[in-house]
Structures are given as C-alpha cells and as structure tokens.
Amino acid sequence: MDVAILGGTGDLGEGLALRWGADTDHTVIVGSRDAERGRDAADRYERRLDSYGHGATIEGTDNATATQQAAVVVAAVPAYHLADTVAGVADAFAAGAVLISPAVGMKHDGDGAHYNRPSAGSVAALAARAAPEDVHVAAAFHNLPAARLADLDRELAADVPVVGDETGAETAATLAEDIAGVGAVRAGPLANAAEIEGLTSLLINLGTYADIDDACVSFE
Ligand SMILES: NC(=O)c1ccc[n+]([C@@H]2O[C@H](COP(=O)([O-])OP(=O)(O)OC[C@H]3O[C@@H](n4cnc5c(N)ncnc54)[C@H](OP(=O)(O)O)[C@@H]3O)[C@@H](O)[C@H]2O)c1
C-alpha cells in the first residue's frame, strides 16, 4: 500500500514512517510544504531503518505530490493547520482515497493539557469538510506518542481507537495493526472523533500527575 504522511517531517510523521518502514512493506511517502525537506527526512528515515537492518522504501516530496501518489493519506500536521493543509491538496486525492486525521487541538495551562474542541465538533470533522466528497475519512493514532514510535529499541503495547466511515476506519485499523505491538479498536463513525481526540490530553495529564511514562492505552 502507498501511504502518504503530510507533514511527515514532524514528530508523529517520523514515528509512523519508521514503524511502517520497519514492520511492513508499504511504500511510505513523506510529504512536506517543501519537497526538499520531505526528501531529506525520507533519506534520514531510510538510513535509520537501514541501521536496524530494514530495507524499507521511504520517498519524500511535497504534500500535494505525496497525496497524488497514495491510496492513504495521514495528515500529520498541527491541528490548527490541518484543514488548510487538506484543502491545499484537495485536488490531488485519488478517487476513493482514505484520509486519516491523528490531530488533536489542545491548550496547555498551569493545570495541564486540555482538549480544545473545534466548533465543527472535532478536528477530524474539519478535515472531512476540507476533503473532496469521495474521500473516506477516518481518525486514528492520537494516543501513540511520537517519541515512543520513533524509538525502535522499544516495543509498543497500545490499542488505537479508530473512528470513520467503513472504508476509512477499516483502512486505519489495518494500518494501526500493521505496527508490531499495536492493536486497533473501532469506536464508531467520524461523529465520535471528539471522544478519541480528547483522550490525548488525558494521557498527557496521566503522564504528569500519575508519572506514567509515555502513557499508552490498552483495552485488553
Ligand atoms: N507528537 C505526538 O506525539 C503526536 C501523537 C499523536 C498525534 N499527534 C498529532 O499529529 C499531528 C502532528 O504532530 P507533530 O507532533 O508531528 O507536529 P509537528 O512536529 O509540530 O509538525 C508536523 C509537521 O507539520 C508541518 N507543519 C508545521 N506547521 C505547519 C503549517 N502552518 N501548515 C502546514 N504544515 C505545517 C511541518 O512539516 P513541513 O514544515 O515539512 O511542511 C511539521 O514537520 C498533530 O495534529 C498532533 O496533534 C501528535
């Protein structure tokens, strides 16, 4: 499967690219606002994977080209720029492509992290509004800490809640389960995205107050 990661140069993009590179034979395409930055990141990830004995194919390019080349597009950009980013590549989606939002809007204060729910209902709802109608939209991966994903010396043990339309959610669940140590749990349609986006602030606060290192969620 060809998987594009918009903003794949960032923390979550790096973590997902490394895990899919290590655990699958998917072609990962790192997207960026700047094609050269995308290529540099892809080369860096390939070298890292090579040092672990994984001969993965990671490509790098601009966000629109990455979108054009992929059946699945993960929008790994800051929540407040996600809708604009999706709108900016809207013409590039293949018919029937899947768009996955991992994005969470949060604010931080002296007490902790707080989910900042957009008036549209969720960041995923904003992404869906910005995407073409024939694109299947899902939301997933919110609870996977980027640093843990990128640390290939550490095993993962987490379940990823997934919401979306049938095709979108099934694809996102498959991509989650493709990562060793990660399971997927279906949490209904995209209308339920706010509930799984809000998990992230809870996990961050658990990390702070309960001293849980890189809190992940397991639903076993
Ligand atoms: N970090 C985590 O542990 C984690 C875990 C789960 C979910 N998430 C979610 O995943 C998303 C990405 O998180 P992250 O930590 O990877 O973010 P990040 O490192 O801050 O940014 C990711 C990439 O987004 C692009 N970007 C930055 N500003 C932008 C803008 N104004 N418009 C369009 N693109 C922009 C940049 O790529 P270019 O400069 O190359 O374009 C950047 O490398 C967020 O929505 C976050 O809520 C994060």
mmCIF file of C-alpha atoms and ligand atoms in Angstrom:
data_model
loop_
_atom_site.group_PDB
_atom_site.id
_atom_site.type_symbol
_atom_site.label_atom_id
_atom_site.label_comp_id
_atom_site.label_asym_id
_atom_site.label_seq_id
_atom_site.Cartn_x
_atom_site.Cartn_y
_atom_site.Cartn_z
ATOM 1 C CA MET A 1 0.000 0.000 0.000
ATOM 2 C CA ASP A 2 1.251 3.535 -0.709
ATOM 3 C CA VAL A 3 0.836 5.702 2.384
ATOM 4 C CA ALA A 4 1.463 9.460 2.288
ATOM 5 C CA ILE A 5 2.198 11.339 5.501
ATOM 6 C CA LEU A 6 1.527 15.064 5.130
ATOM 7 C CA GLY A 7 3.893 16.905 7.460
ATOM 8 C CA GLY A 8 5.810 13.636 7.608
ATOM 9 C CA THR A 9 8.911 15.625 8.530
ATOM 10 C CA GLY A 10 7.499 16.184 12.035
ATOM 11 C CA ASP A 11 7.494 14.087 15.177
ATOM 12 C CA LEU A 12 4.465 11.878 14.540
ATOM 13 C CA GLY A 13 5.323 11.539 10.846
ATOM 14 C CA GLU A 14 8.798 10.322 11.724
ATOM 15 C CA GLY A 15 7.459 7.798 14.216
ATOM 16 C CA LEU A 16 4.831 6.388 11.851
ATOM 17 C CA ALA A 17 7.236 6.303 8.884
ATOM 18 C CA LEU A 18 9.824 4.408 10.933
ATOM 19 C CA ARG A 19 7.329 1.865 12.260
ATOM 20 C CA TRP A 20 5.663 1.242 8.896
ATOM 21 C CA GLY A 21 9.136 1.087 7.353
ATOM 22 C CA ALA A 22 10.250 -1.450 9.943
ATOM 23 C CA ASP A 23 7.121 -3.595 10.170
ATOM 24 C CA THR A 24 5.508 -3.531 6.701
ATOM 25 C CA ASP A 25 6.301 -3.429 3.011
ATOM 26 C CA HIS A 26 4.146 -0.327 2.462
ATOM 27 C CA THR A 27 5.744 2.450 0.463
ATOM 28 C CA VAL A 28 5.793 5.480 2.758
ATOM 29 C CA ILE A 29 5.797 8.904 1.115
ATOM 30 C CA VAL A 30 6.893 11.746 3.380
ATOM 31 C CA GLY A 31 5.108 14.953 2.431
ATOM 32 C CA SER A 32 6.183 18.445 3.355
ATOM 33 C CA ARG A 33 5.368 22.005 2.400
ATOM 34 C CA ASP A 34 8.863 21.917 0.936
ATOM 35 C CA ALA A 35 9.749 18.995 -1.355
ATOM 36 C CA GLU A 36 13.443 19.103 -0.451
ATOM 37 C CA ARG A 37 12.628 18.947 3.269
ATOM 38 C CA GLY A 38 10.432 15.931 2.521
ATOM 39 C CA ARG A 39 13.247 14.196 0.617
ATOM 40 C CA ASP A 40 15.802 14.970 3.344
ATOM 41 C CA ALA A 41 13.530 13.490 6.003
ATOM 42 C CA ALA A 42 12.828 10.405 3.869
ATOM 43 C CA ASP A 43 16.573 9.832 3.362
ATOM 44 C CA ARG A 44 17.138 10.214 7.100
ATOM 45 C CA TYR A 45 14.401 7.695 7.925
ATOM 46 C CA GLU A 46 15.737 5.229 5.341
ATOM 47 C CA ARG A 47 19.236 5.457 6.824
ATOM 48 C CA ARG A 48 17.861 4.926 10.294
ATOM 49 C CA LEU A 49 15.850 1.902 9.171
ATOM 50 C CA ASP A 50 18.877 0.571 7.295
ATOM 51 C CA SER A 51 20.924 0.745 10.504
ATOM 52 C CA TYR A 52 18.309 -1.596 12.036
ATOM 53 C CA GLY A 53 18.510 -3.963 9.064
ATOM 54 C CA HIS A 54 15.241 -2.866 7.425
ATOM 55 C CA GLY A 55 15.484 -2.195 3.685
ATOM 56 C CA ALA A 56 12.388 -0.005 3.561
ATOM 57 C CA THR A 57 11.350 2.323 0.753
ATOM 58 C CA ILE A 58 10.659 5.824 2.025
ATOM 59 C CA GLU A 59 10.069 8.561 -0.517
ATOM 60 C CA GLY A 60 9.944 12.299 0.103
ATOM 61 C CA THR A 61 8.237 15.091 -1.788
ATOM 62 C CA ASP A 62 5.768 17.963 -1.371
ATOM 63 C CA ASN A 63 2.365 17.378 0.250
ATOM 64 C CA ALA A 64 0.367 17.544 -2.993
ATOM 65 C CA THR A 65 2.579 15.075 -4.855
ATOM 66 C CA ALA A 66 2.540 12.741 -1.856
ATOM 67 C CA THR A 67 -1.268 12.884 -1.820
ATOM 68 C CA GLN A 68 -1.442 12.167 -5.546
ATOM 69 C CA GLN A 69 0.730 9.064 -5.205
ATOM 70 C CA ALA A 70 -1.047 7.454 -2.246
ATOM 71 C CA ALA A 71 -4.140 5.380 -1.531
ATOM 72 C CA VAL A 72 -3.995 6.516 2.094
ATOM 73 C CA VAL A 73 -3.073 9.979 3.351
ATOM 74 C CA VAL A 74 -2.265 10.640 7.002
ATOM 75 C CA ALA A 75 -2.470 14.362 7.809
ATOM 76 C CA ALA A 76 0.240 14.598 10.494
ATOM 77 C CA VAL A 77 0.271 18.381 10.759
ATOM 78 C CA PRO A 78 -0.625 20.634 13.703
ATOM 79 C CA ALA A 79 -4.380 20.598 14.329
ATOM 80 C CA TYR A 80 -4.800 24.310 13.686
ATOM 81 C CA HIS A 81 -3.333 23.918 10.178
ATOM 82 C CA LEU A 82 -4.917 20.624 9.237
ATOM 83 C CA ALA A 83 -7.996 21.931 7.405
ATOM 84 C CA ASP A 84 -5.911 24.354 5.340
ATOM 85 C CA THR A 85 -3.414 21.616 4.553
ATOM 86 C CA VAL A 86 -6.137 19.209 3.397
ATOM 87 C CA ALA A 87 -7.834 21.976 1.373
ATOM 88 C CA GLY A 88 -4.483 22.769 -0.228
ATOM 89 C CA VAL A 89 -4.091 19.224 -1.562
ATOM 90 C CA ALA A 90 -7.804 18.535 -2.203
ATOM 91 C CA ASP A 91 -7.362 18.330 -5.993
ATOM 92 C CA ALA A 92 -4.613 15.738 -5.607
ATOM 93 C CA PHE A 93 -6.584 12.950 -3.861
ATOM 94 C CA ALA A 94 -7.137 9.811 -5.899
ATOM 95 C CA ALA A 95 -10.816 8.867 -6.213
ATOM 96 C CA GLY A 96 -11.802 6.795 -3.195
ATOM 97 C CA ALA A 97 -8.635 7.572 -1.251
ATOM 98 C CA VAL A 98 -8.598 7.389 2.541
ATOM 99 C CA LEU A 99 -7.684 10.407 4.679
ATOM 100 C CA ILE A 100 -6.712 9.806 8.315
ATOM 101 C CA SER A 101 -6.529 12.567 10.912
ATOM 102 C CA PRO A 102 -4.366 11.940 14.001
ATOM 103 C CA ALA A 103 -4.727 15.582 15.038
ATOM 104 C CA VAL A 104 -5.751 16.932 18.421
ATOM 105 C CA GLY A 105 -6.349 20.581 19.264
ATOM 106 C CA MET A 106 -5.024 21.214 22.765
ATOM 107 C CA LYS A 107 -4.266 24.099 25.041
ATOM 108 C CA HIS A 108 -1.928 23.893 27.988
ATOM 109 C CA ASP A 109 -2.037 25.856 31.232
ATOM 110 C CA GLY A 110 -0.632 25.501 34.718
ATOM 111 C CA ASP A 111 -3.030 22.647 35.491
ATOM 112 C CA GLY A 112 -2.294 20.510 32.483
ATOM 113 C CA ALA A 113 -3.356 19.764 28.912
ATOM 114 C CA HIS A 114 -6.929 20.463 27.814
ATOM 115 C CA TYR A 115 -8.718 19.283 24.684
ATOM 116 C CA ASN A 116 -9.724 22.278 22.610
ATOM 117 C CA ARG A 117 -12.769 21.051 20.739
ATOM 118 C CA PRO A 118 -13.366 22.951 17.492
ATOM 119 C CA SER A 119 -16.860 24.304 16.850
ATOM 120 C CA ALA A 120 -17.155 21.827 13.965
ATOM 121 C CA GLY A 121 -17.160 19.076 16.616
ATOM 122 C CA SER A 122 -13.669 17.689 16.088
ATOM 123 C CA VAL A 123 -10.512 18.257 14.093
ATOM 124 C CA ALA A 124 -11.460 15.209 12.039
ATOM 125 C CA ALA A 125 -14.766 16.882 11.120
ATOM 126 C CA LEU A 126 -12.813 19.904 9.898
ATOM 127 C CA ALA A 127 -10.610 17.596 7.822
ATOM 128 C CA ALA A 128 -13.681 15.909 6.329
ATOM 129 C CA ARG A 129 -15.160 19.280 5.359
ATOM 130 C CA ALA A 130 -11.935 20.221 3.591
ATOM 131 C CA ALA A 131 -11.586 16.920 1.705
ATOM 132 C CA PRO A 132 -13.362 16.013 -1.535
ATOM 133 C CA GLU A 133 -16.660 14.159 -1.026
ATOM 134 C CA ASP A 134 -15.425 10.855 -2.415
ATOM 135 C CA VAL A 135 -12.542 10.647 0.072
ATOM 136 C CA HIS A 136 -13.119 8.266 3.002
ATOM 137 C CA VAL A 137 -12.220 9.998 6.255
ATOM 138 C CA ALA A 138 -11.079 8.371 9.486
ATOM 139 C CA ALA A 139 -9.357 9.482 12.671
ATOM 140 C CA ALA A 140 -6.736 7.404 14.493
ATOM 141 C CA PHE A 141 -3.278 7.329 16.087
ATOM 142 C CA HIS A 142 -3.971 10.149 18.581
ATOM 143 C CA ASN A 143 -2.780 8.105 21.543
ATOM 144 C CA LEU A 144 0.538 6.899 20.104
ATOM 145 C CA PRO A 145 3.352 9.095 21.469
ATOM 146 C CA ALA A 146 5.674 10.110 18.634
ATOM 147 C CA ALA A 147 8.826 9.648 20.715
ATOM 148 C CA ARG A 148 7.832 6.094 21.595
ATOM 149 C CA LEU A 149 7.106 5.283 17.937
ATOM 150 C CA ALA A 150 10.450 6.688 16.826
ATOM 151 C CA ASP A 151 12.395 4.707 19.410
ATOM 152 C CA LEU A 152 12.883 1.466 17.517
ATOM 153 C CA ASP A 153 14.629 -0.079 20.521
ATOM 154 C CA ARG A 154 11.359 -0.072 22.442
ATOM 155 C CA GLU A 155 8.453 -2.404 21.906
ATOM 156 C CA LEU A 156 4.977 -0.952 21.694
ATOM 157 C CA ALA A 157 1.918 -2.132 23.605
ATOM 158 C CA ALA A 158 -1.067 0.034 22.756
ATOM 159 C CA ASP A 159 -4.509 -0.028 21.210
ATOM 160 C CA VAL A 160 -5.511 2.728 18.828
ATOM 161 C CA PRO A 161 -9.162 3.848 18.884
ATOM 162 C CA VAL A 162 -10.357 4.370 15.321
ATOM 163 C CA VAL A 163 -13.431 6.192 14.007
ATOM 164 C CA GLY A 164 -14.623 6.845 10.483
ATOM 165 C CA ASP A 165 -16.755 5.596 7.636
ATOM 166 C CA GLU A 166 -16.496 1.862 6.964
ATOM 167 C CA THR A 167 -13.702 2.011 4.380
ATOM 168 C CA GLY A 168 -11.769 4.717 6.210
ATOM 169 C CA ALA A 169 -11.976 3.072 9.617
ATOM 170 C CA GLU A 170 -11.100 -0.361 8.261
ATOM 171 C CA THR A 171 -8.043 1.026 6.482
ATOM 172 C CA ALA A 172 -6.905 2.993 9.539
ATOM 173 C CA ALA A 173 -7.377 -0.084 11.749
ATOM 174 C CA THR A 174 -5.328 -2.208 9.359
ATOM 175 C CA LEU A 175 -2.523 0.374 9.285
ATOM 176 C CA ALA A 176 -2.524 0.527 13.088
ATOM 177 C CA GLU A 177 -2.413 -3.250 13.416
ATOM 178 C CA ASP A 178 0.410 -3.398 10.872
ATOM 179 C CA ILE A 179 2.638 -1.875 13.571
ATOM 180 C CA ALA A 180 4.036 -4.554 15.876
ATOM 181 C CA GLY A 181 2.559 -4.258 19.357
ATOM 182 C CA VAL A 182 -0.345 -2.054 18.249
ATOM 183 C CA GLY A 183 -3.983 -3.081 18.101
ATOM 184 C CA ALA A 184 -7.000 -1.197 16.797
ATOM 185 C CA VAL A 185 -10.395 -0.757 18.409
ATOM 186 C CA ARG A 186 -13.344 0.598 16.462
ATOM 187 C CA ALA A 187 -15.187 3.465 18.185
ATOM 188 C CA GLY A 188 -17.893 4.158 15.608
ATOM 189 C CA PRO A 189 -18.353 6.804 12.904
ATOM 190 C CA LEU A 190 -16.470 10.071 12.449
ATOM 191 C CA ALA A 191 -19.129 11.801 14.567
ATOM 192 C CA ASN A 192 -17.391 10.169 17.555
ATOM 193 C CA ALA A 193 -13.991 11.676 16.756
ATOM 194 C CA ALA A 194 -14.082 14.235 19.588
ATOM 195 C CA GLU A 195 -14.102 11.441 22.163
ATOM 196 C CA ILE A 196 -10.891 9.888 20.856
ATOM 197 C CA GLU A 197 -9.203 13.248 20.184
ATOM 198 C CA GLY A 198 -9.873 14.186 23.814
ATOM 199 C CA LEU A 199 -8.026 11.083 25.033
ATOM 200 C CA THR A 200 -4.668 12.697 24.292
ATOM 201 C CA SER A 201 -4.976 15.445 26.894
ATOM 202 C CA LEU A 202 -5.997 12.816 29.471
ATOM 203 C CA LEU A 203 -2.931 10.713 28.625
ATOM 204 C CA ILE A 204 -0.642 13.734 28.910
ATOM 205 C CA ASN A 205 -2.123 14.597 32.304
ATOM 206 C CA LEU A 206 -1.712 10.973 33.429
ATOM 207 C CA GLY A 207 1.915 11.225 32.392
ATOM 208 C CA THR A 208 2.302 14.368 34.505
ATOM 209 C CA TYR A 209 0.277 13.506 37.604
ATOM 210 C CA ALA A 210 0.441 9.707 37.730
ATOM 211 C CA ASP A 211 4.033 9.642 36.469
ATOM 212 C CA ILE A 212 3.130 7.184 33.732
ATOM 213 C CA ASP A 213 5.902 7.162 31.180
ATOM 214 C CA ASP A 214 4.621 7.756 27.635
ATOM 215 C CA ALA A 215 1.100 6.729 28.650
ATOM 216 C CA CYS A 216 -0.453 4.478 26.010
ATOM 217 C CA VAL A 217 -3.881 2.887 26.114
ATOM 218 C CA SER A 218 -4.586 -0.823 26.187
ATOM 219 C CA PHE A 219 -8.185 -2.050 26.028
ATOM 220 C CA GLU A 220 -7.436 -5.710 26.762
HETATM 221 N N1 LIG B 1 3.674 14.388 18.627
HETATM 222 C C1 LIG B 1 2.923 13.375 19.079
HETATM 223 O O1 LIG B 1 3.329 12.613 19.995
HETATM 224 C C2 LIG B 1 1.553 13.122 18.467
HETATM 225 C C3 LIG B 1 0.899 11.917 18.755
HETATM 226 C C4 LIG B 1 -0.354 11.673 18.192
HETATM 227 C C5 LIG B 1 -0.945 12.634 17.374
HETATM 228 N N2 LIG B 1 -0.307 13.810 17.125
HETATM 229 C C6 LIG B 1 -0.940 14.777 16.222
HETATM 230 O O2 LIG B 1 -0.260 14.663 14.984
HETATM 231 C C7 LIG B 1 -0.119 15.939 14.362
HETATM 232 C C8 LIG B 1 1.353 16.197 14.112
HETATM 233 O O3 LIG B 1 2.013 16.258 15.359
HETATM 234 P P1 LIG B 1 3.596 16.508 15.415
HETATM 235 O O4 LIG B 1 3.975 16.497 16.831
HETATM 236 O O5 LIG B 1 4.269 15.611 14.424
HETATM 237 O O6 LIG B 1 3.652 18.016 14.862
HETATM 238 P P2 LIG B 1 4.906 18.884 14.432
HETATM 239 O O7 LIG B 1 6.159 18.053 14.513
HETATM 240 O O8 LIG B 1 4.852 20.156 15.186
HETATM 241 O O9 LIG B 1 4.570 19.233 12.918
HETATM 242 C C9 LIG B 1 4.463 18.257 11.928
HETATM 243 C C10 LIG B 1 4.747 18.870 10.572
HETATM 244 O O10 LIG B 1 3.675 19.739 10.217
HETATM 245 C C11 LIG B 1 4.174 20.654 9.250
HETATM 246 N N3 LIG B 1 3.686 21.995 9.588
HETATM 247 C C12 LIG B 1 4.097 22.808 10.598
HETATM 248 N N4 LIG B 1 3.426 23.969 10.595
HETATM 249 C C13 LIG B 1 2.558 23.898 9.538
HETATM 250 C C14 LIG B 1 1.609 24.800 8.981
HETATM 251 N N5 LIG B 1 1.431 26.036 9.474
HETATM 252 N N6 LIG B 1 0.901 24.395 7.898
HETATM 253 C C15 LIG B 1 1.101 23.152 7.361
HETATM 254 N N7 LIG B 1 2.010 22.269 7.820
HETATM 255 C C16 LIG B 1 2.718 22.650 8.910
HETATM 256 C C17 LIG B 1 5.702 20.619 9.315
HETATM 257 O O11 LIG B 1 6.155 19.967 8.138
HETATM 258 P P3 LIG B 1 6.843 20.798 6.922
HETATM 259 O O12 LIG B 1 7.482 22.012 7.505
HETATM 260 O O13 LIG B 1 7.837 19.819 6.399
HETATM 261 O O14 LIG B 1 5.725 21.099 5.993
HETATM 262 C C18 LIG B 1 5.965 19.767 10.530
HETATM 263 O O15 LIG B 1 7.159 18.980 10.408
HETATM 264 C C19 LIG B 1 -0.745 16.968 15.319
HETATM 265 O O16 LIG B 1 -2.018 17.298 14.838
HETATM 266 C C20 LIG B 1 -0.834 16.228 16.649
HETATM 267 O O17 LIG B 1 -1.975 16.634 17.375
HETATM 268 C C21 LIG B 1 0.939 14.067 17.642
#
